[in-house]
PDB file of C-alpha atoms in Angstrom:
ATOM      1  CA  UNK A 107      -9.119  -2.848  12.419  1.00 46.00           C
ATOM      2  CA  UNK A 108     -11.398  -3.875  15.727  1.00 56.00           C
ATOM      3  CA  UNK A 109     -13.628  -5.410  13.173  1.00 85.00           C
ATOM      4  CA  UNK A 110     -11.157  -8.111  12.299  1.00 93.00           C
ATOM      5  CA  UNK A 111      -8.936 -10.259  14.507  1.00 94.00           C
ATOM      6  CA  UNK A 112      -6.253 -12.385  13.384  1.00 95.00           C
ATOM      7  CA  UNK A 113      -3.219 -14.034  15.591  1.00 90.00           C
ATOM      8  CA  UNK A 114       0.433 -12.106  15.138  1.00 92.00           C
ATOM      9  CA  UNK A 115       2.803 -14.916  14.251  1.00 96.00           C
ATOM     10  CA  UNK A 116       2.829 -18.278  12.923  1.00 97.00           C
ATOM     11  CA  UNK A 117       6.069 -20.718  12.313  1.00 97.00           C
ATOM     12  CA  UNK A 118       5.257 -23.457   9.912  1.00 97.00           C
ATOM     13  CA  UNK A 119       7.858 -26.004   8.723  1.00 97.00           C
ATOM     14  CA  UNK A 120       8.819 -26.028   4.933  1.00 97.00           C
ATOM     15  CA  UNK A 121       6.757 -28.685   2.673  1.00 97.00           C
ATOM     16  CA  UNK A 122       3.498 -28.744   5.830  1.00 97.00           C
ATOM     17  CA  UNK A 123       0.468 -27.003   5.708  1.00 97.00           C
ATOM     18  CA  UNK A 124      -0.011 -23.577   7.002  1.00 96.00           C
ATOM     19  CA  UNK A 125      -3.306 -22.540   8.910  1.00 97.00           C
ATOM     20  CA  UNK A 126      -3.830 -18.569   9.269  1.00 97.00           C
ATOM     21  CA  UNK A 127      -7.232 -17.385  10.984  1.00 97.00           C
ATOM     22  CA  UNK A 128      -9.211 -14.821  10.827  1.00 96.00           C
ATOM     23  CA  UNK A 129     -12.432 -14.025  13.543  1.00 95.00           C
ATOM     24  CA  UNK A 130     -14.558 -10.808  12.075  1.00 92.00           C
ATOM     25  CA  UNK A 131     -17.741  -9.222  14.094  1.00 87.00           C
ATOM     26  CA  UNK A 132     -19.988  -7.930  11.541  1.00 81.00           C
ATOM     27  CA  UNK A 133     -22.349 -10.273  10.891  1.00 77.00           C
ATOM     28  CA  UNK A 134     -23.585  -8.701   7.455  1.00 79.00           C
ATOM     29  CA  UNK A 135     -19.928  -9.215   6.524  1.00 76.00           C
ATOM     30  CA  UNK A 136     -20.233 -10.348   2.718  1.00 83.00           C
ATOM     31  CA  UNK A 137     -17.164 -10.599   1.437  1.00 91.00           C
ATOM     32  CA  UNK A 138     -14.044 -11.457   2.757  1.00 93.00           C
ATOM     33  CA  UNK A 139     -10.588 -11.320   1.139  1.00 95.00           C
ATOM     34  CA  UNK A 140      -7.166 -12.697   2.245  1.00 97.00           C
ATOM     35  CA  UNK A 141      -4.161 -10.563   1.175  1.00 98.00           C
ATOM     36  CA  UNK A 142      -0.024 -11.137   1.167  1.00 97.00           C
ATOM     37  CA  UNK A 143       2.513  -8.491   1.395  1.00 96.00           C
ATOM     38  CA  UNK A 144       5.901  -8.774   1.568  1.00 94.00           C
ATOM     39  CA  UNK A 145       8.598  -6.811   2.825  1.00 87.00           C
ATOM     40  CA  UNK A 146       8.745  -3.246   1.248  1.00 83.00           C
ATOM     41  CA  UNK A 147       5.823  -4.525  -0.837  1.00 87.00           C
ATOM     42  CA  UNK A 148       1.933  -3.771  -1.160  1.00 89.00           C
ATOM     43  CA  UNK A 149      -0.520  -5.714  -0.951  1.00 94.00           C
ATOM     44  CA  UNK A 150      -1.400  -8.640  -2.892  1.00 95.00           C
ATOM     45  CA  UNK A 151      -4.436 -10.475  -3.644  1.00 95.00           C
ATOM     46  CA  UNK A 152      -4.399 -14.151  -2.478  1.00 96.00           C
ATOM     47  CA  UNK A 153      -8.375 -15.172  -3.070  1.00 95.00           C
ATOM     48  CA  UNK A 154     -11.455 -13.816  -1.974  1.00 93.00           C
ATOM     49  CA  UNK A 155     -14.768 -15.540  -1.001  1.00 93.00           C
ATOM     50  CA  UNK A 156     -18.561 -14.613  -0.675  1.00 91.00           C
ATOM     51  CA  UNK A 157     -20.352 -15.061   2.206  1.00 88.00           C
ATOM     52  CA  UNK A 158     -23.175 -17.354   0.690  1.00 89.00           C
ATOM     53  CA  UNK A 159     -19.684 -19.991   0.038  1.00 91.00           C
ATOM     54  CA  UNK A 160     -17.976 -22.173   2.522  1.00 93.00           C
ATOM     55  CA  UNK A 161     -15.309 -23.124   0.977  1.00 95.00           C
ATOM     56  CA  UNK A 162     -12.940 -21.894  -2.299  1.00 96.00           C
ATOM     57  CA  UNK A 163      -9.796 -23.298  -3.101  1.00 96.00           C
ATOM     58  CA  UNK A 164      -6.935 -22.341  -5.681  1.00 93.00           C
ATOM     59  CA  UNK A 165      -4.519 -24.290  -6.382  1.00 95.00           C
ATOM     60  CA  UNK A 166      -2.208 -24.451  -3.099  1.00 97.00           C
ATOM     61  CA  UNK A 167      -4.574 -22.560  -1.108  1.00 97.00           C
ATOM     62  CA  UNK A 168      -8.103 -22.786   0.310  1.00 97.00           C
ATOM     63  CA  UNK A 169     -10.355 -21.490   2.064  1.00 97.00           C
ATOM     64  CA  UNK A 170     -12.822 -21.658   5.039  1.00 97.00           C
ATOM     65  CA  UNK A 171     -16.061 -19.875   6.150  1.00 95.00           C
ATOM     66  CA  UNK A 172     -17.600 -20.653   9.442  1.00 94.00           C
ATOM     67  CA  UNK A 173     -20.541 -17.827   9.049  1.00 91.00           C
ATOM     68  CA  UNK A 174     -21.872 -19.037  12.423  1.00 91.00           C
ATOM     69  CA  UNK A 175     -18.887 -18.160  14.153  1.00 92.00           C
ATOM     70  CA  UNK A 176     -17.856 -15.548  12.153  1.00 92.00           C
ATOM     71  CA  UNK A 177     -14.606 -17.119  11.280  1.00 94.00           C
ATOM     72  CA  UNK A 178     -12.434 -17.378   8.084  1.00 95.00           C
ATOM     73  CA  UNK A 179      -9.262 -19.280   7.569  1.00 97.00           C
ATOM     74  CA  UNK A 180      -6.831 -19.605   5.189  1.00 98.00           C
ATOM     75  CA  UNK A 181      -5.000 -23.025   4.472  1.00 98.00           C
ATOM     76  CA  UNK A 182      -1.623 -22.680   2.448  1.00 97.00           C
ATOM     77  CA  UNK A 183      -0.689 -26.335   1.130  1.00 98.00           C
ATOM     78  CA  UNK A 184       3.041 -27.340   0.810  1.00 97.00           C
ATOM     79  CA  UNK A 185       4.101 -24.059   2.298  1.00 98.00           C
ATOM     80  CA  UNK A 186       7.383 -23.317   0.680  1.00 97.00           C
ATOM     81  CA  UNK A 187      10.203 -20.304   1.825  1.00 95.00           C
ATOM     82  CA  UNK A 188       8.311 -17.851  -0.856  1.00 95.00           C
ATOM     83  CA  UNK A 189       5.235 -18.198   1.655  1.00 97.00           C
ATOM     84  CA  UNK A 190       6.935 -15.864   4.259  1.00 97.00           C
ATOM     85  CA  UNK A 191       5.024 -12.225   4.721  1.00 97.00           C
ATOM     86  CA  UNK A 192       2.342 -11.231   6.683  1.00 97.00           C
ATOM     87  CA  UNK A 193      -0.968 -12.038   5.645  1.00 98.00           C
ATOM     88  CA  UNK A 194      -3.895 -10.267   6.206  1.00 97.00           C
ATOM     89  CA  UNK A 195      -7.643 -11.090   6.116  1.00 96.00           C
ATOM     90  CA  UNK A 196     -10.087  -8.125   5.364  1.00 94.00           C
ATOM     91  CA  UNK A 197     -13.964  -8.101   5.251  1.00 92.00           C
ATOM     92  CA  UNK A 198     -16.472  -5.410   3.986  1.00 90.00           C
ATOM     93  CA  UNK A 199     -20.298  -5.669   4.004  1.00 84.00           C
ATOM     94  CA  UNK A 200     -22.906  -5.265   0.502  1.00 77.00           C
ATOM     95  CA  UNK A 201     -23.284  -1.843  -0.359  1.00 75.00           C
ATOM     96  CA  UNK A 202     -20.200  -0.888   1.196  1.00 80.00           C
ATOM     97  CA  UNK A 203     -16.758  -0.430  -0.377  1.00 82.00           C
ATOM     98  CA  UNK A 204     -14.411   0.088   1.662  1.00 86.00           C
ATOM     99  CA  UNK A 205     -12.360  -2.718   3.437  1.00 90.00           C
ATOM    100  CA  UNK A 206     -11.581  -3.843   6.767  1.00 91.00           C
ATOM    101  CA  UNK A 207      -7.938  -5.151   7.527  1.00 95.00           C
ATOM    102  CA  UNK A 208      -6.970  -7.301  10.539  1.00 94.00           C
ATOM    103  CA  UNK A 209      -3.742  -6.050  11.890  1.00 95.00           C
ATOM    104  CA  UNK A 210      -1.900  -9.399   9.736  1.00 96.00           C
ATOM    105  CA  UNK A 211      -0.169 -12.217  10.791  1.00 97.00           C
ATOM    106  CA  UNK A 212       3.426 -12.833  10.383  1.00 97.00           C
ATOM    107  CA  UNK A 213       4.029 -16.722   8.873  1.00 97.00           C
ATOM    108  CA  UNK A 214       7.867 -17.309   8.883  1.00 97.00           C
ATOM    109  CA  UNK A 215       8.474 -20.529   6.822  1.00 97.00           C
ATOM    110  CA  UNK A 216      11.379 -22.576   8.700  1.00 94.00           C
ATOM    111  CA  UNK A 217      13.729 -25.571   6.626  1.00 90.00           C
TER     112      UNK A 217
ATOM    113  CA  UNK B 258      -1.516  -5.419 -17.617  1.00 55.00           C
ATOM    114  CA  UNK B 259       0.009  -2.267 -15.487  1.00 83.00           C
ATOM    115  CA  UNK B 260      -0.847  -2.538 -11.750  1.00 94.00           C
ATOM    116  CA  UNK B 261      -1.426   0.537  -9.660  1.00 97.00           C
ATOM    117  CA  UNK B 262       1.731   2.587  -9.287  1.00 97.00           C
ATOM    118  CA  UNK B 263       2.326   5.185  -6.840  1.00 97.00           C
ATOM    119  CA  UNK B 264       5.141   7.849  -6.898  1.00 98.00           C
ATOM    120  CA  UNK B 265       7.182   8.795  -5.152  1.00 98.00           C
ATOM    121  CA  UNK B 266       8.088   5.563  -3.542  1.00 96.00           C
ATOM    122  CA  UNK B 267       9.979   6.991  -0.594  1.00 97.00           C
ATOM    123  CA  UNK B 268       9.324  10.884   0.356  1.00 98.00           C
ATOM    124  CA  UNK B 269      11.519  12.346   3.522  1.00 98.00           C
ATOM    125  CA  UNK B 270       9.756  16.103   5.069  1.00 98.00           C
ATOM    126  CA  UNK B 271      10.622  18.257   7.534  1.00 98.00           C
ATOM    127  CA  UNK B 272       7.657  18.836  10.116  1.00 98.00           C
ATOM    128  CA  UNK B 273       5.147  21.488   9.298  1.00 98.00           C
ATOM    129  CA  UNK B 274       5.797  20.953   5.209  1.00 98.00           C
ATOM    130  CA  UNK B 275       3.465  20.497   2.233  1.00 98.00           C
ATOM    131  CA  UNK B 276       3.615  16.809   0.503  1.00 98.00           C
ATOM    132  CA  UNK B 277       1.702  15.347  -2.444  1.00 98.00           C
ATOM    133  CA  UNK B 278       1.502  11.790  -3.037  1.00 98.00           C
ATOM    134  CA  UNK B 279       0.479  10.264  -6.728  1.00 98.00           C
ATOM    135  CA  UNK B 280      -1.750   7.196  -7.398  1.00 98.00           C
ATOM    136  CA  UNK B 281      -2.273   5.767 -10.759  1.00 98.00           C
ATOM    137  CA  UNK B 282      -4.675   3.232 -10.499  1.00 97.00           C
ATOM    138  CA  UNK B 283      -5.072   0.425 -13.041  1.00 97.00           C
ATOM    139  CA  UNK B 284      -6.578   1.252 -16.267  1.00 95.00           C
ATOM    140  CA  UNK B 285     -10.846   1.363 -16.528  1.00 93.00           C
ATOM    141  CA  UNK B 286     -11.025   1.331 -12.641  1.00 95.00           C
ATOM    142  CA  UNK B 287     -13.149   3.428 -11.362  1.00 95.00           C
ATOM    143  CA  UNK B 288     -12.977   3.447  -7.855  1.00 95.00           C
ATOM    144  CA  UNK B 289      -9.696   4.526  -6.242  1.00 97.00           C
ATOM    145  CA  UNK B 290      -8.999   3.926  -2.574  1.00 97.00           C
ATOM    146  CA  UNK B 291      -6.529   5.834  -0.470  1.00 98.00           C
ATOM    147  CA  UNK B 292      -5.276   3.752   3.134  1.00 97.00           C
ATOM    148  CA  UNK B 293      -2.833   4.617   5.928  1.00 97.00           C
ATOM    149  CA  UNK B 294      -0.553   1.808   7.058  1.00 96.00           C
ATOM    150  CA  UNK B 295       1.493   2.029  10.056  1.00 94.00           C
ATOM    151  CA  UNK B 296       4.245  -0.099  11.440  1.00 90.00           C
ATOM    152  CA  UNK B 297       3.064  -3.324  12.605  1.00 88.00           C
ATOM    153  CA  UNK B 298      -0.707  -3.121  11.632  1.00 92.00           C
ATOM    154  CA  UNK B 299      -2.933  -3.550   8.818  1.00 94.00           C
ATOM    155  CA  UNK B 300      -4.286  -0.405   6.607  1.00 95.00           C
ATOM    156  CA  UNK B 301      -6.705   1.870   7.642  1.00 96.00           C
ATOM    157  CA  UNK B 302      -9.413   3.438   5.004  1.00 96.00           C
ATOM    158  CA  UNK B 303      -8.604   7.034   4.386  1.00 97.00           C
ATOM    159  CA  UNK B 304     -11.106   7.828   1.578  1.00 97.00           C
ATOM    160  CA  UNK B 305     -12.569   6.148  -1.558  1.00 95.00           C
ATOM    161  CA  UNK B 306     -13.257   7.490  -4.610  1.00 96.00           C
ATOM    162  CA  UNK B 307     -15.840   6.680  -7.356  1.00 94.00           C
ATOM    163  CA  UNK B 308     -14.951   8.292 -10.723  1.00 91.00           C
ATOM    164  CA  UNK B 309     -13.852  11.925  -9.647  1.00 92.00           C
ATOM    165  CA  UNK B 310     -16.078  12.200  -6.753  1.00 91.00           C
ATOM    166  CA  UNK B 311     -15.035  11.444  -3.451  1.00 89.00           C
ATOM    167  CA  UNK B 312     -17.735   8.867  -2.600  1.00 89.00           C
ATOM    168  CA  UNK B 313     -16.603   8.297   1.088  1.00 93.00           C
ATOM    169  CA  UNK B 314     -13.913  10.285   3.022  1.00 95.00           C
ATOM    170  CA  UNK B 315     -14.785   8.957   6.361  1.00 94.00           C
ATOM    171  CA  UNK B 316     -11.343   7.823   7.194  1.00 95.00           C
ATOM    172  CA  UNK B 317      -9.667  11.265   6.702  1.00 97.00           C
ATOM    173  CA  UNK B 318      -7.916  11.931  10.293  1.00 96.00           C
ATOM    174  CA  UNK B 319      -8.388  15.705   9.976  1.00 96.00           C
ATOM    175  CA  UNK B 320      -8.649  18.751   7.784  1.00 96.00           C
ATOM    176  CA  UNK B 321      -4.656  18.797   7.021  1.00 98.00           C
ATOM    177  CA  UNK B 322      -5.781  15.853   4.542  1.00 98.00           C
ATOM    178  CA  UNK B 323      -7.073  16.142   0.942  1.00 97.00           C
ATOM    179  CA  UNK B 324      -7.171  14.516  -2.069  1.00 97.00           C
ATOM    180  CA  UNK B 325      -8.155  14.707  -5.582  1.00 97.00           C
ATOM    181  CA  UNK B 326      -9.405  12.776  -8.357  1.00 96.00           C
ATOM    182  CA  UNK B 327     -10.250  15.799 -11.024  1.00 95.00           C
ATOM    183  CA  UNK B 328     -10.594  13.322 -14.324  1.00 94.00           C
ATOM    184  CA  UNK B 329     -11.480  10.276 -12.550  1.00 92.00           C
ATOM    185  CA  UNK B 330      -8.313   8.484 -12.955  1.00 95.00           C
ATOM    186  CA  UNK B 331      -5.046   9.660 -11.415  1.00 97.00           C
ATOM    187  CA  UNK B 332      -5.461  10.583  -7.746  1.00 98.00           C
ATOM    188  CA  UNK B 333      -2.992  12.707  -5.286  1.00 98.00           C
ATOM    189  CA  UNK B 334      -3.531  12.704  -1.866  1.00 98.00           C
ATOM    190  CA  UNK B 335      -2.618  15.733   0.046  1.00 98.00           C
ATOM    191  CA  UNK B 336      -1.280  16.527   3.876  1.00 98.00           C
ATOM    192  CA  UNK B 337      -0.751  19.643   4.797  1.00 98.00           C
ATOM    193  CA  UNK B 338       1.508  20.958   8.348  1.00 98.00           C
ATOM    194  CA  UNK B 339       3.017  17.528   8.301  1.00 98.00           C
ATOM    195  CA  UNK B 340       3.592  16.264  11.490  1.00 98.00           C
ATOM    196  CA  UNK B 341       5.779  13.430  12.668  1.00 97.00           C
ATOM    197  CA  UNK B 342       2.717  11.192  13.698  1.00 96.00           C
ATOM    198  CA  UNK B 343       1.860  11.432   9.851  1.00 98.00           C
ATOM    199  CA  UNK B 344       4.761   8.845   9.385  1.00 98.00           C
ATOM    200  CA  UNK B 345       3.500   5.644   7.278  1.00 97.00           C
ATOM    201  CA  UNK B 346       3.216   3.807   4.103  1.00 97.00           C
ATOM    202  CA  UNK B 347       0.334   5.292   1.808  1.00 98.00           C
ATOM    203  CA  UNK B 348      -0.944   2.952  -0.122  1.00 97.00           C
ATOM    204  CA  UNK B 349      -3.522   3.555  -3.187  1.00 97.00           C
ATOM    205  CA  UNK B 350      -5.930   0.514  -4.536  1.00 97.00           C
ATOM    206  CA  UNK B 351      -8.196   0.566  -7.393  1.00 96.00           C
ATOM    207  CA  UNK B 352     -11.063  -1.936  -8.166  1.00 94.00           C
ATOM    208  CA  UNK B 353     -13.839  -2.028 -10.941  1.00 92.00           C
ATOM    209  CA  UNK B 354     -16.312  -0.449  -8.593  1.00 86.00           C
ATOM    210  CA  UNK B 355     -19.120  -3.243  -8.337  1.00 84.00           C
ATOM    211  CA  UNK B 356     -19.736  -4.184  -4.571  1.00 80.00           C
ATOM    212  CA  UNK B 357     -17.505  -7.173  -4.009  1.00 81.00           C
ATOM    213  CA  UNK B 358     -14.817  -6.374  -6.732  1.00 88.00           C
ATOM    214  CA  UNK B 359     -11.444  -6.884  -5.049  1.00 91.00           C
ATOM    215  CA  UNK B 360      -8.709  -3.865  -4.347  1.00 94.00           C
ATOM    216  CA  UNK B 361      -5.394  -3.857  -6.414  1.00 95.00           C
ATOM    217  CA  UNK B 362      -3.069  -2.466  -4.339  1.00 96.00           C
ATOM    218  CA  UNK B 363      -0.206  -0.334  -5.161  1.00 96.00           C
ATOM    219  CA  UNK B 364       3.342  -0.581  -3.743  1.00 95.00           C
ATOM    220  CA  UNK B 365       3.359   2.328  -1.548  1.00 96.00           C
ATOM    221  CA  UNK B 366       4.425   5.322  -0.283  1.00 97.00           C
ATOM    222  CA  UNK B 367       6.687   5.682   2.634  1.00 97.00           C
ATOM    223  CA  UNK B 368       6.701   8.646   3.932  1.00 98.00           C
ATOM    224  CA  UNK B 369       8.656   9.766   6.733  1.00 98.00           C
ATOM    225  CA  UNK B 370       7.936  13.299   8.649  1.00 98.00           C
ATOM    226  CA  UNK B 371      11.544  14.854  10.710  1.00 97.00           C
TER     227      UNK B 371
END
């Protein structure tokens, strides 16, 4: 949605790291979630981090909060060909349920 | 465990008809989420359920959309009059309810309006 920004495309090499960012405007954004679909597919729960965090990792991935700027990335380690979809940050506020998507970016994984 | 599972998985309607679309969300959710996804952009909130009440319908375009949750588990969202701008993937979530708990997503529905 308007609420959440995210660049369209990104073309990483196999085996380097993959940087995907995410800019939101609501600054009583408290959660924030990073999601992978792939084609045909729905959507699938990568990680998700509060906003009182800076950082999370999980195993090949991890995360970034900038609450200042209001920006959230997600760093993919190692990025292999199964890494190719269109990933999409989402935010949603406390006391509030339902999310907000970016529009996703596209990461295409190249040998 | 079971994820959330949607039927049908592809539905093809002629403009102006009735469709229903199914959501079964993962067992001892008990909020449900309904979103609209169109080609090339992310989902957009149609409604959100808690238990069998709908708790926040905000994102329903217009009155040709409904949906139901009468035992507080299976959902079926509703468009009547279809029109061809109705054309997306419908996809269904369900989370444990508490602010913060994360949506399981479904696979979809694709539904295409002629």
């Amino acid at each position: 949605g308007e609420d959440v920004e995210q660049s369209l495309f990104l073309s990483v090499r196999e085996g380097d790291s993959s940087v995907i960012n995410c800019t939101y405007t609501d600054s009583s954004s408290t959660y924030l979630y990073w999601y992978k679909q792939e084609p045909g597919a729905g959507l699938q729960l990568l990680t998700y981090i509060f906003s009182n965090m800076d950082m999370k990792q999980d195993q090949r991935l991890t995360v970034l909060l900038n609450k200042k700027d209001k920006h959230l990335s997600l760093r993919i380690a190692d990025t292999q060909t199964g890494d190719s979809a269109i990933y999409f940050c989402a935010e949603t506020t406390l006391n509030d349920y339902k999310l907000s998507f970016g529009a996703g970016t596209t990461v295409t994984v190249r040998a | 465990g079971a994820g959330v599972s949607q039927t049908p998985s592809n539905k093809v309607t002629e403009k102006g008809k009735y469709v229903e679309l199914r959501c079964d969300p993962i067992s001892g959710h008990t909020a449900l989420y309904w979103y609209r996804q169109s080609l090339g952009q992310g989902p957009e909130f149609l409604i959100y359920f808690q238990g069998t009440g709908a708790a926040d319908d905000s994102g329903l375009p217009n009155d040709r959309f409904f949906a139901v949750r009468p035992e507080g588990s299976v959902s079926t969202l509703k468009i009547q009059r279809t029109e061809r701008g109705d054309s997306a993937v419908y996809l269904c979530a369900s989370s444990l309810g508490d602010s913060g708990s994360p949506l399981h997503f479904g696979n979809g529905t694709r539904l295409t309006v002629t």
